[in-house]
Short mmCIF file of C-alpha atoms and ligand atoms in Angstrom, two decimals:
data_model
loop_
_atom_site.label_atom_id
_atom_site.label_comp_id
_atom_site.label_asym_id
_atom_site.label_seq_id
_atom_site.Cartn_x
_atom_site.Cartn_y
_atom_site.Cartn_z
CA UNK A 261 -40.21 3.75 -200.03
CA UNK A 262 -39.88 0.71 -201.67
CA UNK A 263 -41.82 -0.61 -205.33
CA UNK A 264 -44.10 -3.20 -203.30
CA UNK A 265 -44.81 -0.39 -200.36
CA UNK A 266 -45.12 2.17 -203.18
CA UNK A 267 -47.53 0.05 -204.89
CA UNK A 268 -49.85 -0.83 -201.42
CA UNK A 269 -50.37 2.42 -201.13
CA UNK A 270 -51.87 3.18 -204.85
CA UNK A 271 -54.05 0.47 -204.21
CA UNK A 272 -55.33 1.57 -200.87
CA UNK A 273 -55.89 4.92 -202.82
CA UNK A 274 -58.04 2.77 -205.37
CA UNK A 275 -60.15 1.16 -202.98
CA UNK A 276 -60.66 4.46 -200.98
CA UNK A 277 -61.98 6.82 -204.36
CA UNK A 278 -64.11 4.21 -205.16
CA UNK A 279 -65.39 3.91 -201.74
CA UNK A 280 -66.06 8.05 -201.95
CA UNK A 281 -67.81 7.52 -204.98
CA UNK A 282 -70.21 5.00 -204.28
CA UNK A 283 -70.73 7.02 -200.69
CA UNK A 284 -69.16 4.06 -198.72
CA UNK A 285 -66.45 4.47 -195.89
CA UNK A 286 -62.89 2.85 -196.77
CA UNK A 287 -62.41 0.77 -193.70
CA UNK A 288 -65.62 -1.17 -194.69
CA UNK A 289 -63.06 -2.87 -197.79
CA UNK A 290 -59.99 -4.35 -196.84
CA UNK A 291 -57.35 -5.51 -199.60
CA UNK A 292 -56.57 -8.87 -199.48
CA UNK A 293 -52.93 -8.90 -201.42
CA UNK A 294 -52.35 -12.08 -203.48
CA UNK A 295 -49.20 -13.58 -203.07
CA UNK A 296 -48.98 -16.68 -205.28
CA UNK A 297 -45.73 -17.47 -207.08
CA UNK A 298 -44.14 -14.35 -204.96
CA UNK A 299 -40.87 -14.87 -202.85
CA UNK A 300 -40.37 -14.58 -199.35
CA UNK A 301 -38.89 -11.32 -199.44
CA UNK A 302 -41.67 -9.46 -201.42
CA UNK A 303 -44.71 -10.83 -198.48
CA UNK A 304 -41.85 -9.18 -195.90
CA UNK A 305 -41.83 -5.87 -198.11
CA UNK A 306 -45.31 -6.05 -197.83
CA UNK A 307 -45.80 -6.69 -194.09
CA UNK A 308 -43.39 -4.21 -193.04
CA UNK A 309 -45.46 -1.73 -195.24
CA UNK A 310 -48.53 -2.50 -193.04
CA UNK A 311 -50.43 -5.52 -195.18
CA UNK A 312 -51.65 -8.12 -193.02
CA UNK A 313 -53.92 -10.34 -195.47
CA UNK A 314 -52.67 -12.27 -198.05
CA UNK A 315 -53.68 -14.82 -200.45
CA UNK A 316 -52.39 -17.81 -202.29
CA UNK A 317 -53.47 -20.27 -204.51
CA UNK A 318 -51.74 -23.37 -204.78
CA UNK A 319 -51.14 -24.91 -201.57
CA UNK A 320 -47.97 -27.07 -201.05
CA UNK A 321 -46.58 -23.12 -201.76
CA UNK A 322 -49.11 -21.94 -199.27
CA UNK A 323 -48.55 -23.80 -196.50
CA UNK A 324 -44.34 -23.14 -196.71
CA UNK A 325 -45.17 -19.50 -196.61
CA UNK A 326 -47.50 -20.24 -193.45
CA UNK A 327 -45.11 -21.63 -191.90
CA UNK A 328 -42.35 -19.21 -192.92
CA UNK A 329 -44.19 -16.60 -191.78
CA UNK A 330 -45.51 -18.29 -187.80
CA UNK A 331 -43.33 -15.29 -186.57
CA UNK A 332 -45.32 -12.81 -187.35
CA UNK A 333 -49.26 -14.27 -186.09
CA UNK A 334 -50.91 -11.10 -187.29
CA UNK A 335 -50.54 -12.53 -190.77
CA UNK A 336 -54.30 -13.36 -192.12
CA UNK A 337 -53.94 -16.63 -194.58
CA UNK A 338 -56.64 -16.93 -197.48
CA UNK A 339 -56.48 -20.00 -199.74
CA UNK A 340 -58.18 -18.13 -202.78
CA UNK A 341 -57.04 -21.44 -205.44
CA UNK A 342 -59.13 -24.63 -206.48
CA UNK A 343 -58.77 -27.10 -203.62
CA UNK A 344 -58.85 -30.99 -204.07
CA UNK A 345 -59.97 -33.33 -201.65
CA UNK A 346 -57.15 -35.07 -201.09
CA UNK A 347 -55.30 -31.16 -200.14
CA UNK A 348 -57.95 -30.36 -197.38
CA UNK A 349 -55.98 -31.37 -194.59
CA UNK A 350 -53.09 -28.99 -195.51
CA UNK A 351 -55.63 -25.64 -195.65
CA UNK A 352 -57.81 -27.49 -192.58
CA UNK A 353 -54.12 -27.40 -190.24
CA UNK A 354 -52.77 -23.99 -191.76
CA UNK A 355 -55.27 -21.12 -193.47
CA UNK A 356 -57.09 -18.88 -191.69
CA UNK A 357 -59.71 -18.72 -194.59
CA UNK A 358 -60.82 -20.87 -197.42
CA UNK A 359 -62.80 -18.62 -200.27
CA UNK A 360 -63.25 -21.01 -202.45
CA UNK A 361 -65.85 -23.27 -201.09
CA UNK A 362 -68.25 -25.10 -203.69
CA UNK A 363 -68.71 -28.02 -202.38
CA UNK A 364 -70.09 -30.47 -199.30
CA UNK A 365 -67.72 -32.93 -199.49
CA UNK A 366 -64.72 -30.51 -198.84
CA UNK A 367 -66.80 -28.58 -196.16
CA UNK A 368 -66.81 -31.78 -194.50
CA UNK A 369 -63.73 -32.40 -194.51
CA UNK A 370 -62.05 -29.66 -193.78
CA UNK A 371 -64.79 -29.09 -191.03
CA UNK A 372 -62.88 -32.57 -189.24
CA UNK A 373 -59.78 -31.71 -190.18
CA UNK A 374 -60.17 -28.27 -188.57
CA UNK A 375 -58.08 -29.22 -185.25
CA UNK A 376 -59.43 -28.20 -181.85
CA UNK A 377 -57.16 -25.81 -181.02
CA UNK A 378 -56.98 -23.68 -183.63
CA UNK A 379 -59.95 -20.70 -184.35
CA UNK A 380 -62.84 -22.35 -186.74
CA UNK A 381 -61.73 -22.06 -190.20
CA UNK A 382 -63.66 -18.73 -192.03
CA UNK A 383 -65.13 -19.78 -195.79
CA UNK A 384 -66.55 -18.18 -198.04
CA UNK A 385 -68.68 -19.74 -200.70
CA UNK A 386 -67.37 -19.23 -204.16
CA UNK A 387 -70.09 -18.31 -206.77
CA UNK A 388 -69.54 -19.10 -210.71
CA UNK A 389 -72.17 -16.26 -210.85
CA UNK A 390 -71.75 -15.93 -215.05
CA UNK A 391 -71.51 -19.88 -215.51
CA UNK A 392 -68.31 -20.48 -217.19
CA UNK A 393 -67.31 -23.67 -217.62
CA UNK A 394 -63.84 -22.46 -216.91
CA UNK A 395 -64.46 -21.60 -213.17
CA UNK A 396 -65.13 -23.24 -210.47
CA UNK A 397 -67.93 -22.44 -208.06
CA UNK A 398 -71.84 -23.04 -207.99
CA UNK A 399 -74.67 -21.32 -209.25
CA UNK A 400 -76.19 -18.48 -206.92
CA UNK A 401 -79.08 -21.06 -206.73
CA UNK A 402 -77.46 -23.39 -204.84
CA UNK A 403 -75.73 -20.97 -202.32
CA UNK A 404 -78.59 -21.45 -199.59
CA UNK A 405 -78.69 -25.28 -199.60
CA UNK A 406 -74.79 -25.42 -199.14
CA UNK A 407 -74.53 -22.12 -196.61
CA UNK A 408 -77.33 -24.86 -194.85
CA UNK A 409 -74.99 -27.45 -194.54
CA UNK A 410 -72.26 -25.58 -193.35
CA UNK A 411 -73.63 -23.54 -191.07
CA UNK A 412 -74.12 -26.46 -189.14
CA UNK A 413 -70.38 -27.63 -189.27
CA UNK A 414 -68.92 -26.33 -186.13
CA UNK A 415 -65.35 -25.92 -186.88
CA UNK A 416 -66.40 -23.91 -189.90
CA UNK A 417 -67.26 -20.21 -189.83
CA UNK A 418 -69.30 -19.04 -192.68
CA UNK A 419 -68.26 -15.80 -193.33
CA UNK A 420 -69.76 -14.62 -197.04
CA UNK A 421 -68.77 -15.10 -200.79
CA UNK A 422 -66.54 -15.04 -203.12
CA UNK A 423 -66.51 -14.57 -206.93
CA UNK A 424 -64.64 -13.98 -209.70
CA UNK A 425 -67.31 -12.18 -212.21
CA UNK A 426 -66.60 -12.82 -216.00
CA UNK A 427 -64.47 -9.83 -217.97
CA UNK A 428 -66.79 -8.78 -220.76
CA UNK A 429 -67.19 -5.96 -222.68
CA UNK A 430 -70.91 -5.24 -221.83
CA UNK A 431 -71.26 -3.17 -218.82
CA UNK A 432 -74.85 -3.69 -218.80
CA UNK A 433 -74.07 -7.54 -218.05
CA UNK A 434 -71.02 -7.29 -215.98
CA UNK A 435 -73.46 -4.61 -214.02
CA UNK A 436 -75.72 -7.59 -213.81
CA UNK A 437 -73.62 -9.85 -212.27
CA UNK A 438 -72.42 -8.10 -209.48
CA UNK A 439 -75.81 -6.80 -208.74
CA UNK A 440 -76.81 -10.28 -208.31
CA UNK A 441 -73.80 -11.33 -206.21
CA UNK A 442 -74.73 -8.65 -203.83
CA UNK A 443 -78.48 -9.60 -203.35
CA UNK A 444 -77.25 -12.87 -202.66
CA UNK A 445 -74.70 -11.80 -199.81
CA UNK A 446 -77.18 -9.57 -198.50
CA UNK A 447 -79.68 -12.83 -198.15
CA UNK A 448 -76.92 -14.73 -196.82
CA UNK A 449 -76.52 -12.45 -194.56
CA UNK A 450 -80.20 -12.15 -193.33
CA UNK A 451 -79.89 -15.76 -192.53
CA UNK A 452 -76.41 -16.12 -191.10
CA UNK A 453 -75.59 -12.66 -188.74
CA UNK A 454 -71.92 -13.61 -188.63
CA UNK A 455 -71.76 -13.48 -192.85
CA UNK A 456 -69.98 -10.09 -193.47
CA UNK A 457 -67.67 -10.61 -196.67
CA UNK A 458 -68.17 -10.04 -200.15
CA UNK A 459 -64.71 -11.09 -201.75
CA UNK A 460 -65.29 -9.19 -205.24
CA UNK A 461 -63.40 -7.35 -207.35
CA UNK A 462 -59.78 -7.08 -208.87
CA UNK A 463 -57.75 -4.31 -210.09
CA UNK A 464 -60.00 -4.13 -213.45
CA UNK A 465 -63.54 -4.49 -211.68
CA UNK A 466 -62.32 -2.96 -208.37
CA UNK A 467 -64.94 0.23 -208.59
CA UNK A 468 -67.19 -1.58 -209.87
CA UNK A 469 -67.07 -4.54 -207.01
CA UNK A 470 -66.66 -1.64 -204.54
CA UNK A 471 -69.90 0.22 -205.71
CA UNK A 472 -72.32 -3.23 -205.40
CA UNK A 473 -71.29 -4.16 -201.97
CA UNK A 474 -67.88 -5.42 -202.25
CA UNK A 475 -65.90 -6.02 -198.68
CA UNK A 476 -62.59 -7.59 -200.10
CA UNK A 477 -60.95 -6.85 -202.80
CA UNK A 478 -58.05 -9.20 -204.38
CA UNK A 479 -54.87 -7.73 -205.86
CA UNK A 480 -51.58 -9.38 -207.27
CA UNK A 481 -50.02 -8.15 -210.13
CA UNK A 482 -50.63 -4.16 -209.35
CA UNK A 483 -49.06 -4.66 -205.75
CA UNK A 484 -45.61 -7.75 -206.80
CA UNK A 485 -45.39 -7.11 -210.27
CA UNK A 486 -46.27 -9.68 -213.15
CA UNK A 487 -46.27 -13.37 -212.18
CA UNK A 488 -43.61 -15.55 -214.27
C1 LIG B 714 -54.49 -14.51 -208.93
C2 LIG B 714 -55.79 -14.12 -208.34
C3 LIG B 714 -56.07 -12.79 -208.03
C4 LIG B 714 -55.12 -11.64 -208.33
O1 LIG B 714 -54.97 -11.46 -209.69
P1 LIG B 714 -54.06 -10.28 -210.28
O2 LIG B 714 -54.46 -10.22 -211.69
O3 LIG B 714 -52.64 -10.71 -210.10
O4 LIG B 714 -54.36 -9.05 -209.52
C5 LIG B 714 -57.29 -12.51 -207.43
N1 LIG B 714 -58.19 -13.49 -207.16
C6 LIG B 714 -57.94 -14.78 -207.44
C7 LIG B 714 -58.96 -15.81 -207.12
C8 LIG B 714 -56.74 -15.13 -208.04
O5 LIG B 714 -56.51 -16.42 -208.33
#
């Protein structure tokens, strides 16, 4: 087996004894593998070994893979980076799924740039649930107002949220925060009955994520290696 085959399947392992031990089943997480600043040849290693989501972050390098990659249609796309308005056409034409929603204006506009024929475009709404000024993303607050708005954007699909909970070294607080991620997705999902992802946790945070709900995790470095 190869390194990036090798590595899949330690982080399937992961995600499936910290499924045990929060008493969840394994197929309710999938792995989304995150591809950014990767080659070609390493999102091949990783298809052939079974993956089929991936994610990237900067989108010019996105959409070449997309397109790279049209022979094999069973490849999920998430754009998991910070999007600018003047990009949304580019994720609109060629992602599958945009996590990283925070904002009307690019629901908008990625809801008319969506074309016709293609499947409505999944998002999930990105939540800055600690408040760093760092991070994008909006305040948990302000997740039902926007989850309004684009739930009545037809070429949109509003499929859950995404975060990316602050590292600290208080698990009381870092408990905290994914608590309250997952009562919000579970009042999303209340409201909207096609909401069914929670896109928490990395390979630090992943039992964590896992035991509050989590239905996605997102790993890079543990499955290509370090980034440059
Ligand atoms: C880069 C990235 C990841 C993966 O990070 P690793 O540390 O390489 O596992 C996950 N989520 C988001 C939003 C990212 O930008």
């Amino acid at each position: 087996m190869n390194k990036i085959a090798e590595r899949l399947e330690i982080a399937q392992q992961h995600i499936t004894n910290a499924a045990t031990k929060s008493q969840r089943k394994t197929n309710e997480i999938q792995l989304l593998a995150v591809s950014k600043t990767k080659p070609f040849e390493d999102i091949e290693q990783a298809y052939q070994a079974g993956q089929r989501q991936f994610g990237e972050n900067y989108v010019q390098e996105g959409v070449d893979k997309v397109n790279f990659f049209s022979k094999y249609p069973d490849i999920e796309w998430h754009f998991i980076g910070p999007l600018q308005s003047n990009k949304t056409k580019l994720v609109a034409e060629h992602f599958d799924w945009m996590q990283t929603l925070s904002r009307e204006k690019i629901a908008k506009r990625l809801n008319e740039q969506r074309s016709p024929e293609l499947a409505p475009l999944n998002v999930c709404i990105q939540v800055n649930v600690s408040q760093e000024d760092s991070k994008s993303g909006i305040s948990i607050e302000e997740v039902l107002p926007l989850a309004s708005i684009i739930a009545q954007l037809p070429r949109l699909n509003l499929r859950g949220l995404m975060a990316i909970p602050e590292k600290t070294d208080e698990p009381a607080k870092q408990a905290a925060s994914f608590a309250a991620l997952n009562t919000c997705f579970c009042q999303l999902k209340d409201k909207y009955p096609q909401v069914d992802t929670l896109s928490m946790g990395m390979s630090q945070d992943l039992e964590q994520a896992i035991a509050n709900g989590s239905t996605m995790v997102r790993i890079g470095t543990a499955i290509f290696g370090a980034r440059n």
